Tab-separated table of C-alpha atoms in Angstrom:
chain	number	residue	atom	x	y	z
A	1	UNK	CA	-53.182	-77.784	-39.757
A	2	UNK	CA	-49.748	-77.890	-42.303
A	3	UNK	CA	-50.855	-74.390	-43.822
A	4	UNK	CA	-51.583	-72.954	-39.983
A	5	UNK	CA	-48.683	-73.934	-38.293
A	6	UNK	CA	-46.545	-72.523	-41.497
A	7	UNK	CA	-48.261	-69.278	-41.017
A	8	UNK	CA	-47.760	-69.151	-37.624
A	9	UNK	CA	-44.301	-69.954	-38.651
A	10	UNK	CA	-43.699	-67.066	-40.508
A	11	UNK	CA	-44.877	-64.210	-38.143
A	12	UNK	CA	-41.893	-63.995	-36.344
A	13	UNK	CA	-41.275	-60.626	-34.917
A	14	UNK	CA	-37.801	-61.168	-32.402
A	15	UNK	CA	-36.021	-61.750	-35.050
A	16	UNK	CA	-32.516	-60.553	-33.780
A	17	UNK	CA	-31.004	-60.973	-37.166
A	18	UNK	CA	-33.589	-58.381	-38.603
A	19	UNK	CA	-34.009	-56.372	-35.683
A	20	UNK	CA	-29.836	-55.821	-35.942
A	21	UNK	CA	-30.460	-54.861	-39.925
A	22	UNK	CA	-33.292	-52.840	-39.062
A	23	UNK	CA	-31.048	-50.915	-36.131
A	24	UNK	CA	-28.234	-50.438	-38.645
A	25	UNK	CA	-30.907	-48.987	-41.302
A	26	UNK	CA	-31.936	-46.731	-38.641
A	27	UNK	CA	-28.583	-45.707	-37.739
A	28	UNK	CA	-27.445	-44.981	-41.300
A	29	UNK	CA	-30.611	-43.267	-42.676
A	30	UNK	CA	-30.914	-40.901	-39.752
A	31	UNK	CA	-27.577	-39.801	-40.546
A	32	UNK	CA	-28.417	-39.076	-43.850
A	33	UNK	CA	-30.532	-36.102	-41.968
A	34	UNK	CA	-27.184	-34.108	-41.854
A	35	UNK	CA	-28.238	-32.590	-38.679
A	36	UNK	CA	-29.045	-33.667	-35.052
A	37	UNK	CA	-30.877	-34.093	-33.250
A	38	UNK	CA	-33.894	-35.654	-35.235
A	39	UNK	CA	-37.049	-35.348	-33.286
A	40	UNK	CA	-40.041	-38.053	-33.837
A	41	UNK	CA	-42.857	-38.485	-31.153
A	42	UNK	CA	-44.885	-41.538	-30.800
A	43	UNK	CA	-48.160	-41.334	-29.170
A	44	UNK	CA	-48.925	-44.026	-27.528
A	45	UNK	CA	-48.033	-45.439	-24.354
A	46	UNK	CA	-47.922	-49.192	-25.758
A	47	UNK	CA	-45.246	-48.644	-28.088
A	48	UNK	CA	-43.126	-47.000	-25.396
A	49	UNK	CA	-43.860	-49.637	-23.084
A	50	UNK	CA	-42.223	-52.256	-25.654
A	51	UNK	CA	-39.583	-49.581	-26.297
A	52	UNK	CA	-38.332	-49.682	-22.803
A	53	UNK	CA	-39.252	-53.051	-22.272
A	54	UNK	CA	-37.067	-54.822	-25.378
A	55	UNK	CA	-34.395	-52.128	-25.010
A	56	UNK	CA	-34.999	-50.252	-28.309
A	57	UNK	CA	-33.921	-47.016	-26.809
A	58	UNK	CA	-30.444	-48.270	-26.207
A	59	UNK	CA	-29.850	-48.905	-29.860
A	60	UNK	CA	-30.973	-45.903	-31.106
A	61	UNK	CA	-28.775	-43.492	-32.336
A	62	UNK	CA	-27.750	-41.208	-30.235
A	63	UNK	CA	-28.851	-38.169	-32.857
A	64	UNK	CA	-32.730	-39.812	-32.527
A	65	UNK	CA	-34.556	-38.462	-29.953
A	66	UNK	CA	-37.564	-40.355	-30.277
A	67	UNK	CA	-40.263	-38.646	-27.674
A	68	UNK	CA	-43.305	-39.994	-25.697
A	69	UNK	CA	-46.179	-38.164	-26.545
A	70	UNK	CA	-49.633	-37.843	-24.644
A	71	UNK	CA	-50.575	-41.353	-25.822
A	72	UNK	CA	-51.483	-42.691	-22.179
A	73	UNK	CA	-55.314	-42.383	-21.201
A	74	UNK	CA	-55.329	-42.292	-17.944
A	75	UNK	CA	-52.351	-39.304	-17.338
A	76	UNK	CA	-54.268	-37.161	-19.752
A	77	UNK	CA	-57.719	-38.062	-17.729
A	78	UNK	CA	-58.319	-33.947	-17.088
A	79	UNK	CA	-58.898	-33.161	-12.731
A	80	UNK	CA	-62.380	-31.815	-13.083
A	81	UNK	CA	-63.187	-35.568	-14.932
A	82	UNK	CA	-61.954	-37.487	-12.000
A	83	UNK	CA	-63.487	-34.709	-9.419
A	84	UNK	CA	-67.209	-36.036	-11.152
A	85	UNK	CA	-65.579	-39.703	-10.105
A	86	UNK	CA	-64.764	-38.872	-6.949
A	87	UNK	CA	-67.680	-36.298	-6.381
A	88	UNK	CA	-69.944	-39.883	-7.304
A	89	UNK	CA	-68.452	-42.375	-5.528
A	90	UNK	CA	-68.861	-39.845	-2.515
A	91	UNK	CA	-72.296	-39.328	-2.662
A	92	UNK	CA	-72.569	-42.977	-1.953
A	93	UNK	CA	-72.781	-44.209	-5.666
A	94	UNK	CA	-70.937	-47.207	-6.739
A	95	UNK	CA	-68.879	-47.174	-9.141
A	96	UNK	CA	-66.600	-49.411	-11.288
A	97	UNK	CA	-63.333	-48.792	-13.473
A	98	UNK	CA	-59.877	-49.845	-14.196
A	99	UNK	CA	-57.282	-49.767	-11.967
A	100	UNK	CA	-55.007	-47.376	-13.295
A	101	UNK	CA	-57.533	-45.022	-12.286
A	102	UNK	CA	-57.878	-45.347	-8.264
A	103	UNK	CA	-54.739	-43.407	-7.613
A	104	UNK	CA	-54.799	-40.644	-10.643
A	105	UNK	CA	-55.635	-37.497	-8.611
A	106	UNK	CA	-58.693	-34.897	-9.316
A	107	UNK	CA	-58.210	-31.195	-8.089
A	108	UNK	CA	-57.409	-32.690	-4.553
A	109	UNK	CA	-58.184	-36.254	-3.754
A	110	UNK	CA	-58.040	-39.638	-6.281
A	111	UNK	CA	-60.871	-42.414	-6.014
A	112	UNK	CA	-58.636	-44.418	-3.743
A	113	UNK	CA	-58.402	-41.787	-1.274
A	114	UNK	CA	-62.568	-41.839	-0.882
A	115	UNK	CA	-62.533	-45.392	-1.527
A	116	UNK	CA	-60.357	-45.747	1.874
A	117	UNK	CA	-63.255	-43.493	3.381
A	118	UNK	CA	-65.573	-45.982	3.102
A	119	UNK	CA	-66.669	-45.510	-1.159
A	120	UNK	CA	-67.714	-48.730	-3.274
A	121	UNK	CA	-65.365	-48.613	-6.314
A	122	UNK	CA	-64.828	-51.766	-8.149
A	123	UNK	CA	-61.879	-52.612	-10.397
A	124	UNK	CA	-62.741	-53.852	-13.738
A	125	UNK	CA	-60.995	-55.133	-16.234
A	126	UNK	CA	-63.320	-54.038	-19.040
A	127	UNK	CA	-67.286	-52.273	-19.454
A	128	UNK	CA	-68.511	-56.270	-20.054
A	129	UNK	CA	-67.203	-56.764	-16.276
A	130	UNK	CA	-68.992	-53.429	-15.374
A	131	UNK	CA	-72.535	-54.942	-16.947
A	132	UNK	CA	-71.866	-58.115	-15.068
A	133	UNK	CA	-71.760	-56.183	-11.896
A	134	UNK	CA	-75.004	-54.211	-12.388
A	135	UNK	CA	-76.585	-57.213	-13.618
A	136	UNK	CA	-76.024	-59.189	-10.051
A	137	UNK	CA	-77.094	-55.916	-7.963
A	138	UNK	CA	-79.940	-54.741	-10.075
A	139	UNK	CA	-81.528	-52.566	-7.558
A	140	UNK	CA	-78.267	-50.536	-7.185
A	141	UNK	CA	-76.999	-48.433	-9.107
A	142	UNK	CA	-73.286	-48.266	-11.152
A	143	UNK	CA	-71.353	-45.926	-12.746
A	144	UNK	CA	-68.985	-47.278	-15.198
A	145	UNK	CA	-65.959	-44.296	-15.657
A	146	UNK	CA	-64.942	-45.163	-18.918
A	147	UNK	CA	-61.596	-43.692	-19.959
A	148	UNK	CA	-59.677	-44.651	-22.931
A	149	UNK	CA	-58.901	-44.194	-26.607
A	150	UNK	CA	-61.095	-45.082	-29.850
A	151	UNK	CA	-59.713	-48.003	-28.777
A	152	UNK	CA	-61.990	-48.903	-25.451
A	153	UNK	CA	-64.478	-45.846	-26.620
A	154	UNK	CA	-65.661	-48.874	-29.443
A	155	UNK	CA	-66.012	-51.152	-26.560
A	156	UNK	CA	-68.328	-49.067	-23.990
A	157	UNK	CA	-70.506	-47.589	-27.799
A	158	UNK	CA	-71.152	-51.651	-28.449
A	159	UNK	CA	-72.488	-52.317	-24.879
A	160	UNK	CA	-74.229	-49.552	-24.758
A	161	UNK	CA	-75.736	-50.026	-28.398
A	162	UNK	CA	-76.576	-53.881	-26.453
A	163	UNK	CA	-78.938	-53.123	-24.437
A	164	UNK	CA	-77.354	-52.905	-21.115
A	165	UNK	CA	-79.220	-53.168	-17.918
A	166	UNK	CA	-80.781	-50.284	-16.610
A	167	UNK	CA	-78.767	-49.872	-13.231
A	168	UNK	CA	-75.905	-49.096	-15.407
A	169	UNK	CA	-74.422	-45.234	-16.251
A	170	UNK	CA	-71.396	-44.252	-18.204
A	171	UNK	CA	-69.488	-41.414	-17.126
A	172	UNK	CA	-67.596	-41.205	-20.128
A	173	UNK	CA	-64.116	-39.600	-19.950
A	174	UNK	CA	-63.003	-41.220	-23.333
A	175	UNK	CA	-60.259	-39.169	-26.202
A	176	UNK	CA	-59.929	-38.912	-29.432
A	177	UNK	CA	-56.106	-39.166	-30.361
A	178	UNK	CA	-56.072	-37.260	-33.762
A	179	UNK	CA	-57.237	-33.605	-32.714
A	180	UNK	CA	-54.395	-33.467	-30.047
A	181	UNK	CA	-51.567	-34.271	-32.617
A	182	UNK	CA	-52.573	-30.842	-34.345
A	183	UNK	CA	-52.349	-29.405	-30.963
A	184	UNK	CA	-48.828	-31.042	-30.438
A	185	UNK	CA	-47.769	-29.791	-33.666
A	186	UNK	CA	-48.569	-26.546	-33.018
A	187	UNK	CA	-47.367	-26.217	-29.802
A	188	UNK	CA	-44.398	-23.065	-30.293
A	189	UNK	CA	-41.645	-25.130	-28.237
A	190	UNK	CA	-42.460	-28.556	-30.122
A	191	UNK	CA	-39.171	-29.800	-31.835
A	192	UNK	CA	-41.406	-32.825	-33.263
A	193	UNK	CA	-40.867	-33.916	-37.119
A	194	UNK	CA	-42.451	-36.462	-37.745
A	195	UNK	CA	-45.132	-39.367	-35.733
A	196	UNK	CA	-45.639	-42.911	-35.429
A	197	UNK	CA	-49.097	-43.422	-34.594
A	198	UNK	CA	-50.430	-46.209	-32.687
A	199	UNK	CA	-51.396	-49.130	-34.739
A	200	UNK	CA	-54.579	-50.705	-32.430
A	201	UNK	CA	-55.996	-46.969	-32.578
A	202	UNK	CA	-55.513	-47.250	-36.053
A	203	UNK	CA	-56.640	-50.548	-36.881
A	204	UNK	CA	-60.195	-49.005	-35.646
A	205	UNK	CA	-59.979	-45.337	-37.675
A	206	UNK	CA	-57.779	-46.225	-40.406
A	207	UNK	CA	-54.392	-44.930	-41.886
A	208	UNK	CA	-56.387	-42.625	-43.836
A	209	UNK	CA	-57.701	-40.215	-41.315
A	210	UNK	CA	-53.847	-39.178	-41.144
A	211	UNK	CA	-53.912	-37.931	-44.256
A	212	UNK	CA	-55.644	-34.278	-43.500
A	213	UNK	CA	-53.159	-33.769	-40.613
A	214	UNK	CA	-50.313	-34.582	-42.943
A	215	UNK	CA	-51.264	-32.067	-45.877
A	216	UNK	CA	-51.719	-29.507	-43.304
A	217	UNK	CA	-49.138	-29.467	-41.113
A	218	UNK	CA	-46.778	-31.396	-43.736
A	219	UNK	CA	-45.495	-33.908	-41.036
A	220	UNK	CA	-45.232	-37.635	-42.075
A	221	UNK	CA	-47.227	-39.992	-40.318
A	222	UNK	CA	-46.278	-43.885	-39.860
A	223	UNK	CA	-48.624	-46.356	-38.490
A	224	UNK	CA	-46.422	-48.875	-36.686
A	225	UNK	CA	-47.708	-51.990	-34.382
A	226	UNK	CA	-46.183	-53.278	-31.100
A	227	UNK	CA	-43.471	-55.856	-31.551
A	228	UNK	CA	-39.792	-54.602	-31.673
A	229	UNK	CA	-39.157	-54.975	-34.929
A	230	UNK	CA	-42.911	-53.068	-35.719
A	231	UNK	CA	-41.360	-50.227	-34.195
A	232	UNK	CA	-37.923	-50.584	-35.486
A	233	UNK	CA	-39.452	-50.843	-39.182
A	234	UNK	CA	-41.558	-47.891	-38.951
A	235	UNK	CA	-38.832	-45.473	-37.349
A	236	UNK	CA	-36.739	-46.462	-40.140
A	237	UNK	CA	-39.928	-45.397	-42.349
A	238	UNK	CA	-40.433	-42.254	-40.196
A	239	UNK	CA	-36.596	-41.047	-40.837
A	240	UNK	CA	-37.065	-41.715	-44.304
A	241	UNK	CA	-39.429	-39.438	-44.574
A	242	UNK	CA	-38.132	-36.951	-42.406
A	243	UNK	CA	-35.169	-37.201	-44.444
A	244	UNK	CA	-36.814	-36.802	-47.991
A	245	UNK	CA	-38.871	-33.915	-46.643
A	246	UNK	CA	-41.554	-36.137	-47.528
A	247	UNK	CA	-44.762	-35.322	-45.973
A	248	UNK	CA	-46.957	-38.914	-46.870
A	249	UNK	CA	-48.723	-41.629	-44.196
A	250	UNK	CA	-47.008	-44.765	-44.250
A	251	UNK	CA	-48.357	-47.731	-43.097
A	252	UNK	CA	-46.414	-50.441	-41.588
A	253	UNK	CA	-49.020	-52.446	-39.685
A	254	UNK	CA	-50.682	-53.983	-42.817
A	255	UNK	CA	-51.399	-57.077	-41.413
A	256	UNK	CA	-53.745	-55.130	-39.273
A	257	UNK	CA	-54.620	-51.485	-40.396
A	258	UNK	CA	-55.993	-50.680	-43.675
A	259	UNK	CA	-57.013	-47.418	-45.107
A	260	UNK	CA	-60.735	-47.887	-44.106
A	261	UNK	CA	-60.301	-48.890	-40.337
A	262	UNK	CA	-63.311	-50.974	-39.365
A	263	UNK	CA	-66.023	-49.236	-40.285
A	264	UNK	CA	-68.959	-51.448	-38.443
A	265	UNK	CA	-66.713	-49.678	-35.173
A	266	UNK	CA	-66.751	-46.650	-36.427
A	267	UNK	CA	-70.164	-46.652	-37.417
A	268	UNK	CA	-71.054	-48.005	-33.584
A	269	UNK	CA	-68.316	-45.282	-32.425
A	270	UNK	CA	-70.350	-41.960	-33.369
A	271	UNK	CA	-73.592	-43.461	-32.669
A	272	UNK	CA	-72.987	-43.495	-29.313
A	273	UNK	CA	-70.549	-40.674	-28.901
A	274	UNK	CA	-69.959	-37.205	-30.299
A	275	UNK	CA	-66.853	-35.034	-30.160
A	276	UNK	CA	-66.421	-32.034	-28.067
A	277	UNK	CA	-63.595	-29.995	-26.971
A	278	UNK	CA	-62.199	-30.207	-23.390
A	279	UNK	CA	-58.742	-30.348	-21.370
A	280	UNK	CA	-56.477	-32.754	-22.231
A	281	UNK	CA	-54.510	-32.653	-18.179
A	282	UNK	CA	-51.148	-30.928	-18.245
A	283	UNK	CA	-51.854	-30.454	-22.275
A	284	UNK	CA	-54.396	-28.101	-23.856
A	285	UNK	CA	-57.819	-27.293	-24.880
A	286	UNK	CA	-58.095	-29.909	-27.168
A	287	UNK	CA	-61.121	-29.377	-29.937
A	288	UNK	CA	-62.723	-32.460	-30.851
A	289	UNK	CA	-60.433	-34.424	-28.325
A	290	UNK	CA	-63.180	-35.344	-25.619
A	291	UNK	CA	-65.705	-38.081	-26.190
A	292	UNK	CA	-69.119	-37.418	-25.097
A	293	UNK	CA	-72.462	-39.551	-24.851
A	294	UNK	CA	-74.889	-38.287	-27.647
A	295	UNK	CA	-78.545	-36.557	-26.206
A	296	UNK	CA	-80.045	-39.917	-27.277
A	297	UNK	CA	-77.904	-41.572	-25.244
A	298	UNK	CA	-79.152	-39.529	-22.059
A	299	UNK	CA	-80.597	-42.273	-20.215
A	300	UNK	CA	-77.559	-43.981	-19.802
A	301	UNK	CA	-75.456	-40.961	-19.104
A	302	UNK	CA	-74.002	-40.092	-15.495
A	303	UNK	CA	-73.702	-36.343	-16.013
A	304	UNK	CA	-77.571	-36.106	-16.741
A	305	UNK	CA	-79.044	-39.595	-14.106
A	306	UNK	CA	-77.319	-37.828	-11.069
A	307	UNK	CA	-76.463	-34.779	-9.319
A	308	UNK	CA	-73.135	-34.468	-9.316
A	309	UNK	CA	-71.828	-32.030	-6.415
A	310	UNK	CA	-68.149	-31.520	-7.193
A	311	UNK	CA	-67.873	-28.117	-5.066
A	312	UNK	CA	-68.099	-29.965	-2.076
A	313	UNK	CA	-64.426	-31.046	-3.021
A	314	UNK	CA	-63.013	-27.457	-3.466
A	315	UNK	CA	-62.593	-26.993	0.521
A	316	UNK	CA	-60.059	-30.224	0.078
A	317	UNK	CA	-56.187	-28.753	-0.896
A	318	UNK	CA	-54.021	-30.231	-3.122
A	319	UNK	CA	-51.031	-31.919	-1.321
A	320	UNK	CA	-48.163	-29.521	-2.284
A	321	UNK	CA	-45.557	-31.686	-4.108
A	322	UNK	CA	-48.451	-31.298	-6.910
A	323	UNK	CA	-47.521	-27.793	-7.490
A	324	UNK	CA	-43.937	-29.229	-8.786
A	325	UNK	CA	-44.735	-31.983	-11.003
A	326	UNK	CA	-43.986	-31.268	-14.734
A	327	UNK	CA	-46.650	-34.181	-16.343
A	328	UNK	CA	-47.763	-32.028	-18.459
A	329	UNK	CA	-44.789	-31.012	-20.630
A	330	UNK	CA	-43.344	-34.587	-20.700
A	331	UNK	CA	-46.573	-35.861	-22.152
A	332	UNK	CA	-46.054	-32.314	-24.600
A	333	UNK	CA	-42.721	-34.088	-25.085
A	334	UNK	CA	-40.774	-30.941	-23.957
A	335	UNK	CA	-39.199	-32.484	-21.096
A	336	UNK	CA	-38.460	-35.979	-20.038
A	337	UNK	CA	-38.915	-37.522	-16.189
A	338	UNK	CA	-35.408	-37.149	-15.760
A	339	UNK	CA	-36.158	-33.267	-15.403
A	340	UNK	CA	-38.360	-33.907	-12.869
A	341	UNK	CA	-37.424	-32.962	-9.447
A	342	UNK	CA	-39.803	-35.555	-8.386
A	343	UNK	CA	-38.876	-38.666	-10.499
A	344	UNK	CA	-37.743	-41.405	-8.613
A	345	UNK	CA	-37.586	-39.506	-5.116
A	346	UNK	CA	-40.633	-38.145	-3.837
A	347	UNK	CA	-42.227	-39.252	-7.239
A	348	UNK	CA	-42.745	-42.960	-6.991
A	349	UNK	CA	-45.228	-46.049	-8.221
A	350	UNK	CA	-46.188	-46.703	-4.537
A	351	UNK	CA	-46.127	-43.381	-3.766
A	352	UNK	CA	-47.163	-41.428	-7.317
A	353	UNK	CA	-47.535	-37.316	-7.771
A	354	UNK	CA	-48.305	-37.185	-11.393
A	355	UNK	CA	-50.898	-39.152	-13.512
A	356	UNK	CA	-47.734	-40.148	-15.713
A	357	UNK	CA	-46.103	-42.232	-12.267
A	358	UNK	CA	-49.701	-43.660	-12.036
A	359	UNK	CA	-50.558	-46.232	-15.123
A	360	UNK	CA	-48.897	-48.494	-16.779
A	361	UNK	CA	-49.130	-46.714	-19.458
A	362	UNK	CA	-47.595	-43.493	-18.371
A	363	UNK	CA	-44.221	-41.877	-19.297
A	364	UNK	CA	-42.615	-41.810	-15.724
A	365	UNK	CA	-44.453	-45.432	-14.720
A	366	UNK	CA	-42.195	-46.998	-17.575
A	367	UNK	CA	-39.103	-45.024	-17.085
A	368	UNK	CA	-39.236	-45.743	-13.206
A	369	UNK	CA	-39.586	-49.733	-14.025
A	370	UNK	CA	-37.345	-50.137	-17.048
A	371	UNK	CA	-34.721	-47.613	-16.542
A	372	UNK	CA	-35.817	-45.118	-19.254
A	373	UNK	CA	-32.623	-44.520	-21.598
A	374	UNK	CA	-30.082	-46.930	-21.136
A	375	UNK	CA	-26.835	-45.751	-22.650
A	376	UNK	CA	-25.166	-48.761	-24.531
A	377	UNK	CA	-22.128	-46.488	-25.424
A	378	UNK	CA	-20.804	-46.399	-21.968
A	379	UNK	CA	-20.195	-50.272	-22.520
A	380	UNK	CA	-16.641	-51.259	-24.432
A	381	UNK	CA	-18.731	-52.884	-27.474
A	382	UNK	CA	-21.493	-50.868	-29.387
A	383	UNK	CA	-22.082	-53.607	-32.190
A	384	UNK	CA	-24.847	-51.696	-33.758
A	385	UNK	CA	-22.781	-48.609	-33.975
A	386	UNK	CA	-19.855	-49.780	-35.253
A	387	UNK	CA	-22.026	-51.091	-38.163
A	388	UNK	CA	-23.602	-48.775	-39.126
């Protein structure tokens, strides 16, 4: 019990004494850049959640433009994926999925609007709650629209590796993060040096699959995980590099990641699923960035168990205000919601356009709820400044 509660002990990550080193490391390194502004994107919605929500954005220096990237599943969920939803759920199919998915809109309506018409959608929490569900109704049957990252995509390859029951499809409209950094990198507007890649994605692939992307588009990578200083420590790395001209992977989520990954996940993870390429919404063609069930698979899969009639939503229009919203090139990272006419006005949670006012997850979502970048330099006192 000593030896637990001393490890526990040492695993503190609010540390305000390091967090203020770490800020003043960040400040005086990114100087050392000699020019401004110095452009890092992290891609994933988690680590701008705890951004925003611990105020990191307000210490940064002001010559760090640190830039969401398309790192939230459910804004980059492509229309025609949620039209198959939708077109489902119409045709009198239940369905079940997570939350942040009822109001994300296909080419014209979202799963809430048909679910107000009368559809049975059920909000899950995770695929386990899905096989609960068709497990109580076994005569009916469920579609589980499974969205995600590597990160859930291991989850819904285990069940389906477990023998689910036989009521229960997958309409699978799970990514794969690394092809669409190449994508971002290439992008001709993209002012992006550098990455900080999401640690939980990470923890399941490895550092190592970073390494191709580095030697060919000679960008550093750094894994970083979730608490503040996580993501002070590996900005500070990411600079560094930037800095050096330094084109490596760095890992600063040891505790978690290793070069490897988890390879019984992996192994689990293209058993089930195979890449394709597809639309990434607002983004690209991505190669290799859509997940899809494997032709053994087939007996589990949505897209081959049903009929799915998605023309009979093209007669619906789009409601106009869709036609302005820019969620595409803030989850590019070439504009932020702040140059959205929409943000904040006709743009709301309650009330969303885009995917990325939608989830939780999403760039507009956060910077709606937290305030997006709070400027500490309009206050009399900047301690972190004046230290550095």
């Amino acid at each position: 019990m000593a030896d637990a509660h001393a490890a526990l002990t040492r695993l503190q990550f609010r540390d305000p004494e390091r967090a203020a080193a770490l800020v003043r490391a960040l400040h005086r390194v990114t100087a050392e850049v000699r020019r401004e502004p110095v452009a890092i994107m992290h891609v994933c919605g988690s680590h701008e959640q705890a951004i925003a929500r611990f105020g990191l954005r307000a210490v940064f220096p002001r010559s760090l433009d640190v830039i969401m990237g398309p790192g939230c599943p459910v804004c980059i969920t492509d229309l025609p994926e949620v039209d198959e939803a939708v077109a489902l759920a119409r045709q009198g199919i239940r369905l079940a999925t997570y939350a942040d998915m009822l109001k994300v809109r296909g080419s014209a309506l979202s799963l809430a609007d048909v679910q107000a018409e009368g559809a049975r959608i059920d909000v899950v929490y995770s695929i386990t709650q899905a096989v609960a569900l068709a497990r109580k109704t076994p005569s009916e049957p469920l579609v589980f629209f499974a969205t995600g990252f590597e990160t859930t995509a291991v989850a819904t390859a285990a069940v389906i590796l477990g023998d689910p029951p036989p009521n229960l499809s997958v309409l699978s409209a799970h990514k794969y993060i690394p092809p669409v950094m190449a994508i971002v990198s290439e992008m001709p507007d993209t002012r992006v040096e550098g990455f900080l890649a999401a640690g939980h994605a990470a923890t399941i692939t490895g550092w190592g699959i970073y390494e191709a992307f580095v030697a060919r588009h000679r960008k550093p990578v750094v894994v970083a995980g979730f608490e503040p200083l996580d993501i002070l420590a590996g900005l500070v790395r990411l600079v560094e590099l930037v800095r050096d001209a330094a084109p490596e992977v760095a890992n600063m989520y040891p505790r978690c990641v290793t070069k490897e990954g988890n390879l019984q996940a992996q192994q689990q993870l293209w058993r089930v699923f195979r890449p394709i390429g597809g639309r990434w919404r607002g983004i690209a063609h991505v190669p290799n960035g859509n997940l899809r069930l494997r032709d053994e698979w087939a007996g589990v899969d949505a897209r081959r168990r049903f009929e799915i009639d998605v023309a009979s939503l093209w007669d619906t229009a789009p409601p106009a205000l869709v036609q302005q919203c820019i969620c595409g090139d803030i989850m590019a990272g070439i504009a932020s919601p702040r140059d959205c006419a929409l943000f904040g006005r006709e743009c709301l949670p309650d009330s969303a356009v885009g995917a990325c006012m939608v989830s939780s997850e999403g760039t507009c979502r956060i910077w709606h709820q937290y305030g997006g970048h709070p400027d500490l330099a309009a206050l009399p006192v900047d301690p972190y400044a004046r230290r550095a």
